[in-house]
Tab-separated table of C-alpha atoms and ligand atoms in Angstrom:
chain	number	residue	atom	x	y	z
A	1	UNK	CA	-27.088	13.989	-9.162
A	2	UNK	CA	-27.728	11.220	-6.942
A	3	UNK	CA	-25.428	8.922	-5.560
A	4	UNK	CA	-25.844	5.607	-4.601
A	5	UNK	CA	-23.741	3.812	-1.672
A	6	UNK	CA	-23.835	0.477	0.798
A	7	UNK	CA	-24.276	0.443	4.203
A	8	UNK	CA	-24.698	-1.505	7.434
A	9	UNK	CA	-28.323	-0.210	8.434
A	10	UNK	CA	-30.421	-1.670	11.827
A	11	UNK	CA	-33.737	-1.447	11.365
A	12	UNK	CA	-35.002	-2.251	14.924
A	13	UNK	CA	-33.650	-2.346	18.348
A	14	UNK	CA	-32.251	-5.982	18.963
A	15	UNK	CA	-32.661	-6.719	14.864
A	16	UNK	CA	-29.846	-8.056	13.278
A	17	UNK	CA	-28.003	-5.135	10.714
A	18	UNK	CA	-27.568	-6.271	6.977
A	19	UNK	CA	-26.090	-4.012	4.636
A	20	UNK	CA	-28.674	-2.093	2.305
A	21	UNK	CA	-28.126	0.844	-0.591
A	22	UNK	CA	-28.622	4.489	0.308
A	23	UNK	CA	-28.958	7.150	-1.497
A	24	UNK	CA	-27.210	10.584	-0.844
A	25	UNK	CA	-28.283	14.102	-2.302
A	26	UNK	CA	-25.629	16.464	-3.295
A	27	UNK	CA	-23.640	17.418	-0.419
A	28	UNK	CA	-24.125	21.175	0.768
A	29	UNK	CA	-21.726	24.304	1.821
A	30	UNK	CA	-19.608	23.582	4.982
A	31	UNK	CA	-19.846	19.525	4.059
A	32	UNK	CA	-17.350	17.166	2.810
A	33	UNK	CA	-18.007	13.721	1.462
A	34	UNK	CA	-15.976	11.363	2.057
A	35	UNK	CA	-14.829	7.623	0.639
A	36	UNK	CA	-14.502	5.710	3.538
A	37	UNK	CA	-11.686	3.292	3.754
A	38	UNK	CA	-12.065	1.602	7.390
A	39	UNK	CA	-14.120	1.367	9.901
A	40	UNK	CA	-13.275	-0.417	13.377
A	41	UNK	CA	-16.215	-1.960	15.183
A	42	UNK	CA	-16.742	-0.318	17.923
A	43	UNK	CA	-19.163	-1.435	21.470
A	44	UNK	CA	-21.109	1.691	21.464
A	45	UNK	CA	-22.773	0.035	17.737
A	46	UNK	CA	-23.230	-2.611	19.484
A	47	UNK	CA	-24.936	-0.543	22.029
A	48	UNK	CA	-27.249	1.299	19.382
A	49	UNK	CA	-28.657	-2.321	18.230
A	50	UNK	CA	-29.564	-3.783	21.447
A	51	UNK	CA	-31.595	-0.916	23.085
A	52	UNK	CA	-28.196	0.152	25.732
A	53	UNK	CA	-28.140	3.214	23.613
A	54	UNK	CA	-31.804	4.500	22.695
A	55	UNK	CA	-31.289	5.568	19.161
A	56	UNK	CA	-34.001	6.181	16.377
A	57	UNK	CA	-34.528	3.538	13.217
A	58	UNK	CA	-33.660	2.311	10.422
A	59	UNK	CA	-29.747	3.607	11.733
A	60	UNK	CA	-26.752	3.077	9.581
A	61	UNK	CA	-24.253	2.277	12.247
A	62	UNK	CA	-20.593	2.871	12.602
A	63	UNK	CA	-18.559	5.426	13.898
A	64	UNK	CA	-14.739	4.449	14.100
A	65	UNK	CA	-13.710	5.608	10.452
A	66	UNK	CA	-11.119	7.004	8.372
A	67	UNK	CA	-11.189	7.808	4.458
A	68	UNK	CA	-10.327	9.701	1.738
A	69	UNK	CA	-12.647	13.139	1.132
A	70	UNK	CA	-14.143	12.911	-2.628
A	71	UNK	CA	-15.368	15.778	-2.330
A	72	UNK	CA	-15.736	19.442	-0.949
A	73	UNK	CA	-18.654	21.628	-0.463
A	74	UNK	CA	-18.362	25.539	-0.738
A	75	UNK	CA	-16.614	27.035	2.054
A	76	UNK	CA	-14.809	23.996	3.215
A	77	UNK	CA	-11.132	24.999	4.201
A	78	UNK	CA	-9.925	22.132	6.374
A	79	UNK	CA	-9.771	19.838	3.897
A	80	UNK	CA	-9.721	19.091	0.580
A	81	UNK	CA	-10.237	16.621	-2.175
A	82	UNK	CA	-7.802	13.522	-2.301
A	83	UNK	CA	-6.777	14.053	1.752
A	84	UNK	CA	-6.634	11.521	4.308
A	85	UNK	CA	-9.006	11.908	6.813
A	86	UNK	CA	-10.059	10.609	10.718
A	87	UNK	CA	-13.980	11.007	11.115
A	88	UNK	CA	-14.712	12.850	14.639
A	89	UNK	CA	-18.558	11.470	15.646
A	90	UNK	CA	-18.236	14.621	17.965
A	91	UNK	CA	-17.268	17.732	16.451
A	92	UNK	CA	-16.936	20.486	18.449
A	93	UNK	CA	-18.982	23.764	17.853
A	94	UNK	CA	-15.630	26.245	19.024
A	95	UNK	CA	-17.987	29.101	20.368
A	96	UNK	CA	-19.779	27.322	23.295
A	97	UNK	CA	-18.896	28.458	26.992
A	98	UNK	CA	-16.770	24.635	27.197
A	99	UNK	CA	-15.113	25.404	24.042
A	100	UNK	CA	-14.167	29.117	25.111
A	101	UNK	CA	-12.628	27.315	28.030
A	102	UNK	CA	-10.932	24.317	26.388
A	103	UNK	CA	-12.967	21.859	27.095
A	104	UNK	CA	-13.997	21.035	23.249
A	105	UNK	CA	-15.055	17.245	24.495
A	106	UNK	CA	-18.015	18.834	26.707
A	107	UNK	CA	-19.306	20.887	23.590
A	108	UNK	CA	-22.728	22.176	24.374
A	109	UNK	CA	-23.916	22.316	20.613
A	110	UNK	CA	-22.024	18.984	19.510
A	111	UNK	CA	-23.989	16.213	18.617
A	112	UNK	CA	-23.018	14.277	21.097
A	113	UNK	CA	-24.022	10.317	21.065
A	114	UNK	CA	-27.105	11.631	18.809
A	115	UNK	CA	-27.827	9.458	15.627
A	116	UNK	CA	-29.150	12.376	13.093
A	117	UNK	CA	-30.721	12.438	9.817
A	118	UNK	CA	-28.776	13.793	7.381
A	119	UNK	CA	-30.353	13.618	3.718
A	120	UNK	CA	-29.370	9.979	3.329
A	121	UNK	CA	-32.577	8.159	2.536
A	122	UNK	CA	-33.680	4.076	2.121
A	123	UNK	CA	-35.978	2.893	0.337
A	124	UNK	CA	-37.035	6.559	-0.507
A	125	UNK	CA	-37.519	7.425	3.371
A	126	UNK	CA	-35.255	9.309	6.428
A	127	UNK	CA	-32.306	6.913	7.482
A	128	UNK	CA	-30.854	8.092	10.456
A	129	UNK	CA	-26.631	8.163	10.710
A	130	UNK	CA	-24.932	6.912	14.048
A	131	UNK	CA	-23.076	9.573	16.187
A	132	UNK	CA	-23.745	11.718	13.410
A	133	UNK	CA	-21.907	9.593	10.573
A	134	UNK	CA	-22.928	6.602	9.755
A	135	UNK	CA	-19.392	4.999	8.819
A	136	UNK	CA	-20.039	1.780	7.879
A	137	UNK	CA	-20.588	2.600	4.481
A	138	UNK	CA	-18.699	3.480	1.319
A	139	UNK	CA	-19.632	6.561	1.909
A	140	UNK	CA	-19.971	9.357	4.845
A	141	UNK	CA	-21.388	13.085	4.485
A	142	UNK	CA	-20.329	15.241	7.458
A	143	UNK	CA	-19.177	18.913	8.171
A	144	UNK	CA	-15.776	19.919	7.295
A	145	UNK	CA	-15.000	20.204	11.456
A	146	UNK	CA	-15.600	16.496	11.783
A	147	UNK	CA	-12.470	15.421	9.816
A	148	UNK	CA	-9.063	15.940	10.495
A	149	UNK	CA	-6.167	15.313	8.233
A	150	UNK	CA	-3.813	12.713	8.739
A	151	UNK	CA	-0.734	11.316	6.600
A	152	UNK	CA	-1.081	9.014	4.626
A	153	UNK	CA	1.577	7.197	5.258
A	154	UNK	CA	-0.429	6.236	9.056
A	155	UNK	CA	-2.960	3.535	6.347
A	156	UNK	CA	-6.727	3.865	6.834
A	157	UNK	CA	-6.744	0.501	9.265
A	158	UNK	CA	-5.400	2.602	11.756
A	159	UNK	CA	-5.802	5.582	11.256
A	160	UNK	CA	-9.482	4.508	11.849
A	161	UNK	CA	-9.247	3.276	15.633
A	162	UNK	CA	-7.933	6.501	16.368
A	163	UNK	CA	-11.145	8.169	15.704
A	164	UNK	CA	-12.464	6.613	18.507
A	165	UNK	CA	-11.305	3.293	20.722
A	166	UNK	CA	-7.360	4.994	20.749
A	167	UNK	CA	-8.209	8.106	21.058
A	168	UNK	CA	-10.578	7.082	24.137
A	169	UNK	CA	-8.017	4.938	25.558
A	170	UNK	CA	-4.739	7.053	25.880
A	171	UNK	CA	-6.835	10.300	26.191
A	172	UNK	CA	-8.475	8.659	29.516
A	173	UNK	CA	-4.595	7.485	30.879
A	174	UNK	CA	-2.684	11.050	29.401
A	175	UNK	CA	-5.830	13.440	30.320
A	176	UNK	CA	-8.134	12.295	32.559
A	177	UNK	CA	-6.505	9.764	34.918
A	178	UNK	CA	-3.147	11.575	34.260
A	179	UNK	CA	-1.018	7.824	35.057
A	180	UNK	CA	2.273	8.701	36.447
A	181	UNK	CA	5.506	6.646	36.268
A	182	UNK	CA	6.077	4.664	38.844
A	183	UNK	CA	2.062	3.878	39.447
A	184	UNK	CA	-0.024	0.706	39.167
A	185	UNK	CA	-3.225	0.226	36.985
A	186	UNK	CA	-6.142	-2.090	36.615
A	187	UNK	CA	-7.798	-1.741	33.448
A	188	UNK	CA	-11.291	-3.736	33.259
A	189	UNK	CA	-12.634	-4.891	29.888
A	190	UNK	CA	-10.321	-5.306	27.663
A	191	UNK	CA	-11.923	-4.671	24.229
A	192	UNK	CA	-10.631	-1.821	21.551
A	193	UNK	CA	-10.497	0.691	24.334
A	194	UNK	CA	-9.478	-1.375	27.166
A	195	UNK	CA	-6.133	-2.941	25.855
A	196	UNK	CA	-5.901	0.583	24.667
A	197	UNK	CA	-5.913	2.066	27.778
A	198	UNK	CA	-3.044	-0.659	28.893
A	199	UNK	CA	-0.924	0.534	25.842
A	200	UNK	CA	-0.399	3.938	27.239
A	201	UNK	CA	-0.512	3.281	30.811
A	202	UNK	CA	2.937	1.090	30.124
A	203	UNK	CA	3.682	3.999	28.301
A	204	UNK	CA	3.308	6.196	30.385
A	205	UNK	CA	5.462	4.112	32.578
A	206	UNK	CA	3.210	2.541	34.985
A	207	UNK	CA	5.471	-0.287	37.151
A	208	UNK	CA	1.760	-2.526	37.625
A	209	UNK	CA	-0.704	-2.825	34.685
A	210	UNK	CA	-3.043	-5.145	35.709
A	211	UNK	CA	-5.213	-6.065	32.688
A	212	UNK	CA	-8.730	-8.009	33.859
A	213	UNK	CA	-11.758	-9.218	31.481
A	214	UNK	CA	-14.293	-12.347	31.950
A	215	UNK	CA	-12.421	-14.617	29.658
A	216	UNK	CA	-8.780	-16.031	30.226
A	217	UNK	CA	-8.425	-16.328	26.065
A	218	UNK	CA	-8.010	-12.330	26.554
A	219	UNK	CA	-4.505	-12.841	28.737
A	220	UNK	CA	-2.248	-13.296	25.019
A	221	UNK	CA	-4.147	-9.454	23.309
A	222	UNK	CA	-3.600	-8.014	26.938
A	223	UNK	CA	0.067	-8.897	27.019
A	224	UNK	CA	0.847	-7.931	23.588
A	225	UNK	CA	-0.526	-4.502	24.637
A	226	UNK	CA	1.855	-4.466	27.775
A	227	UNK	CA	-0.274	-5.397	30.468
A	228	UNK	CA	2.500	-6.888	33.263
A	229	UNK	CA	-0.245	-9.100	35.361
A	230	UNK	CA	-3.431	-10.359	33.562
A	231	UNK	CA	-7.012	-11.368	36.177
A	232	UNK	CA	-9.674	-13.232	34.857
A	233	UNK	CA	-12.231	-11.314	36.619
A	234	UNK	CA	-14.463	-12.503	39.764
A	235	UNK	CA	-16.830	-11.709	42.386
A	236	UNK	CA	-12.912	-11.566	44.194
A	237	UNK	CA	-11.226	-9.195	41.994
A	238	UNK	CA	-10.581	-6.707	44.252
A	239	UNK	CA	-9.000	-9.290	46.829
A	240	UNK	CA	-6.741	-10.561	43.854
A	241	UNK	CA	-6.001	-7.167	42.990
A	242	UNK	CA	-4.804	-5.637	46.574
A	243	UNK	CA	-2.800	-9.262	46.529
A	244	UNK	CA	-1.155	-7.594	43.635
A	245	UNK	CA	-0.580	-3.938	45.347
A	246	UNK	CA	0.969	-4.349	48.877
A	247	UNK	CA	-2.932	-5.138	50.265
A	248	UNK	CA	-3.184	-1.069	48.933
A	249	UNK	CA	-5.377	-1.638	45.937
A	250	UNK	CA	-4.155	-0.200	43.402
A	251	UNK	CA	-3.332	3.689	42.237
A	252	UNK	CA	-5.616	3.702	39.616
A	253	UNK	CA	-8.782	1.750	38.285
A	254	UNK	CA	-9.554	2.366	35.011
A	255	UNK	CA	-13.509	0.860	33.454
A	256	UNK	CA	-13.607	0.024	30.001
A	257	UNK	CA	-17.251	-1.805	30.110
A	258	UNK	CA	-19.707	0.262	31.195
A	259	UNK	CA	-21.785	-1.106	33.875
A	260	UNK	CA	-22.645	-0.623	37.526
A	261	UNK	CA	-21.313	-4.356	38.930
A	262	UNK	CA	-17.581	-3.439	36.934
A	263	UNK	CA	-17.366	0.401	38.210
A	264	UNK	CA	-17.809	-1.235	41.538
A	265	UNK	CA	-15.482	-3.315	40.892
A	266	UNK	CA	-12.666	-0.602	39.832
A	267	UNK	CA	-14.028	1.070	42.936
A	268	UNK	CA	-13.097	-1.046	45.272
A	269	UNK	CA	-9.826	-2.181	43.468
A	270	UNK	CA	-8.122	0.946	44.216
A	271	UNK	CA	-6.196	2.222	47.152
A	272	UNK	CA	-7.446	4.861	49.517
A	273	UNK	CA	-6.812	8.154	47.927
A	274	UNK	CA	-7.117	6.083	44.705
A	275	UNK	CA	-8.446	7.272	41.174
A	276	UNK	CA	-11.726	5.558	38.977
A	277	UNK	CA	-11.764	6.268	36.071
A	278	UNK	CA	-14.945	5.089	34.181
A	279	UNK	CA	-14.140	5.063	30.270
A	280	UNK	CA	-17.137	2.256	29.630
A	281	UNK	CA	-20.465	4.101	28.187
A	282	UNK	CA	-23.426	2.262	30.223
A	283	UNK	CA	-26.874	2.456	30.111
A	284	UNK	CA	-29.503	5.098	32.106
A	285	UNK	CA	-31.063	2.406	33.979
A	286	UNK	CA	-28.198	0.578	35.707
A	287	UNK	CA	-27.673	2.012	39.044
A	288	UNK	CA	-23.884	2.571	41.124
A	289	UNK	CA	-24.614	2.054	44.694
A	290	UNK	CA	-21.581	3.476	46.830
A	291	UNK	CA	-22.156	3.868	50.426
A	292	UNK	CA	-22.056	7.531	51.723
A	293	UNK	CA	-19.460	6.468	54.501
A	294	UNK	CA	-17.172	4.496	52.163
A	295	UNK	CA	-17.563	7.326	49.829
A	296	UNK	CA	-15.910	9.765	52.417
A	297	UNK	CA	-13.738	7.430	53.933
A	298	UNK	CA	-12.033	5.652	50.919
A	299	UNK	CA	-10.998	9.653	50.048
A	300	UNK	CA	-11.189	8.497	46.315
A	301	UNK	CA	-11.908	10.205	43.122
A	302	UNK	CA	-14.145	8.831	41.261
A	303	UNK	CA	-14.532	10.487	37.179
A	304	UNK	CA	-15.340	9.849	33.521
A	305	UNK	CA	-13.113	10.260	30.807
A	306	UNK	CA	-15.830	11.508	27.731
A	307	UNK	CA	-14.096	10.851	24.007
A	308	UNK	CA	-10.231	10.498	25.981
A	309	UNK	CA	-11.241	14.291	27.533
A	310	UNK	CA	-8.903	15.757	24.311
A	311	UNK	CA	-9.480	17.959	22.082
A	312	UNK	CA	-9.741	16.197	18.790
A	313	UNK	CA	-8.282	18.350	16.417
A	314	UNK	CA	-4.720	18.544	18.748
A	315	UNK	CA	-4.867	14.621	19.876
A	316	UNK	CA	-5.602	13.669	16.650
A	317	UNK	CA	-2.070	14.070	14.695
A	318	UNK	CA	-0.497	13.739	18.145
A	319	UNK	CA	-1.722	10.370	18.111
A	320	UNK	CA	-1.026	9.461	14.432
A	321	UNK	CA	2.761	10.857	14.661
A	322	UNK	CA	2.780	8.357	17.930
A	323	UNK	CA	2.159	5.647	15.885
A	324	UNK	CA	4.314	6.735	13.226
A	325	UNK	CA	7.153	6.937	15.365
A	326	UNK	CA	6.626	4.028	16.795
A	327	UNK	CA	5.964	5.587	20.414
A	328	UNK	CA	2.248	3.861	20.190
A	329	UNK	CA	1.573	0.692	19.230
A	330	UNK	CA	-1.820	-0.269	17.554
A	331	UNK	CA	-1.405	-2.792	15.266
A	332	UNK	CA	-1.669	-5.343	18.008
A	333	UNK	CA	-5.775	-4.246	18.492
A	334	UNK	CA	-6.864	-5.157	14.800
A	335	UNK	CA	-7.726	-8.609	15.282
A	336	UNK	CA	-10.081	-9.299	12.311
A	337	UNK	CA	-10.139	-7.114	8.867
A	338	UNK	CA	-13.670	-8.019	7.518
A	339	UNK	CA	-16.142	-6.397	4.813
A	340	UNK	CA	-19.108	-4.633	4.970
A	341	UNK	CA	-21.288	-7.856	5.355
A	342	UNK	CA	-19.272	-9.657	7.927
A	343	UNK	CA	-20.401	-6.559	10.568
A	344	UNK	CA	-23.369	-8.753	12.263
A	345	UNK	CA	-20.561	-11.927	12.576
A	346	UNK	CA	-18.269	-9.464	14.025
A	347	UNK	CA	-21.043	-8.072	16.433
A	348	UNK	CA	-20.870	-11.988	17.711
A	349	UNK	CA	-17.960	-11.980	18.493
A	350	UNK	CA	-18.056	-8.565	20.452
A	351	UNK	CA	-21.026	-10.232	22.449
A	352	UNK	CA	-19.044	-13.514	23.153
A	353	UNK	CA	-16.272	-11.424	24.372
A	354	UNK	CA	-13.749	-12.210	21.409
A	355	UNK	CA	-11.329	-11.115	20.054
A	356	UNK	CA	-10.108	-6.892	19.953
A	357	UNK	CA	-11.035	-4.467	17.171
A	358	UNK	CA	-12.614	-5.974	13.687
A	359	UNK	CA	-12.132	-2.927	11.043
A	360	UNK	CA	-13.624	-3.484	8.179
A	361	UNK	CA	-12.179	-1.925	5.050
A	362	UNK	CA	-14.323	-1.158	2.844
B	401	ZN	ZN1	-16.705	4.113	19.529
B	402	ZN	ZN1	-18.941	24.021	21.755
């Protein structure tokens, strides 16, 4: 049997997307397919179309997702037909020396940001699938340990973001950054992830969440999300943000873009001792240029939070029981729901700095 399905597919770096059929062979032992029900738009797609992200073509992009598994392959115990699922675009291999010692996010064997070729073919040739998935689509073939069940009661819209931009954003504030109460917080680039990360830095009871992105028409999303000062950003920022901080700088910087001029930036906005905490995926060419005195003198730390540093399959329904109990508050980042055609508009946007998450629902 062969099954046909849309998707968003790029056929060339910096071409625009436009949705296309695929066509899926029958899915194997170990695999699930699933009917997917959202998808958020997330920057790293972006990144995959304009050459930031080197990834092989034609690509059907998308990676945020949640649906409903249609159906099971032999073998397949952690989920079956009829669940609600949250797509993981990294699934962990469990027998690697960083899974042994809980690190499941480092996986040695994972995928990683890899776009693969799974079966699915266009126009009777290889497609590739982004991150492994390939999510916006009506349909996603994966292995059983890239979904997780979630209830159902948590709706597809956001049970999506979770899969990535959420889970990115508190994992980098609970397990990376570790925000205490009490502490102040600039958060730079205020997309999905960003506002985010200001979500559960106020909930983690931060006193100062300073929330800063290039455009003022960001200050309403940021305040929604909690953020208790808002900074359009400039070549002063980190003059505007020690105004802020007792002339410290601040406990905590935490970069949601992904480039050299904005880690810099979070760099210098902290306080001596102070934590960076770069969340923003950037590209191999774009240099950080730190002096070797300041480095030592500053006595900060500077780290990366990869995929919110959590172990999916525990964050996961920790996150989605947050939400349910009203703990975490999401709703607030879907600023567009949109079909599987409207991806390239929504694209726009995310390059003119609009807006939060798009999901489309397909
Ligand atoms: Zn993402
Ligand atoms: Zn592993």
């Amino acid at each position: 049997m062969t099954t046909y399905f849309n998707g968003v597919v790029v056929r060339s770096s910096g071409e625009r997307p436009a949705v296309a059929e695929l066509r899926l062979p029958e899915i194997g032992p170990g695999q699930v397919r699933v009917r997917v029900r959202a998808a958020g738009v997330c920057h790293s797609d972006l990144s995959m179309i304009n050459g930031t992200l080197r990834a092989p073509y034609p690509l059907v992009l998308g990676h945020e997702a949640a649906g409903e598994v249609i159906e099971a392959g032999d073998h397949v115990t952690r989920a079956a037909v009829g669940d609600h699922v949250v797509l993981n675009w990294q699934p962990p291999c469990r027998s690697c020396w960083f899974c042994a010692r809980g690190e499941p996010w480092l996986c040695s064997t994972s995928s990683g940001i890899a776009a693969l070729e799974n079966g699915i073919t266009l126009d009777g040739g290889p497609v590739h699938v982004a991150l492994g998935l390939g999510a916006f689509a009506t349909q996603v073939v994966a292995p059983e340990n890239a979904v997780i069940r979630v209830p159902a009661e948590l709706g597809f819209d956001r049970a999506a973001l979770l899969g990535c931009g959420v889970l990115t954003g508190v994992g980098a504030v609970r397990n990376t950054a570790q925000v205490a109460a009490g502490e102040s917080v600039v958060v730079i680039g205020l997309g999905g992830v960003g506002l985010s990360v200001v979500a559960a830095a106020r909930a983690a009871g931060a006193a100062d969440v300073i929330a800063v992105d290039v455009t003022e028409a960001k200050k309403g999303l940021a305040e929604a999300a909690g953020a208790t000062d808002f900074v359009v950003s400039s070549d002063t920022l980190s003059k505007e943000i020690r105004v802020r901080t007792s002339g410290r700088g601040a406990d905590h910087a935490i970069e949601c873009v992904g480039r050299a001029a904005t880690i810099r930036a979070a760099w210098r906005s902290t306080r001596r001792g102070g934590k960076v905490t770069v969340v923003g995926m950037g590209s191999n060419e774009d240099m950080v240029q730190l002096s070797a005195l300041d480095i030592f003198s500053s006595a900060r730390t500077l780290r990366s939070s990869v995929y919110g540093g959590a172990d999916f399959d525990a964050e996961i329904p920790r996150l989605a029981a947050d939400v349910l109990s009203g703990t975490l508050a999401v709703d607030h980042l879907i600023s567009d729901r949109i079909g599987l055609a409207d991806v390239p508009a929504a694209f726009d946007r995310m390059s003119r700095g609009e807006g939060a998450r798009s999901v489309v629902l397909v």
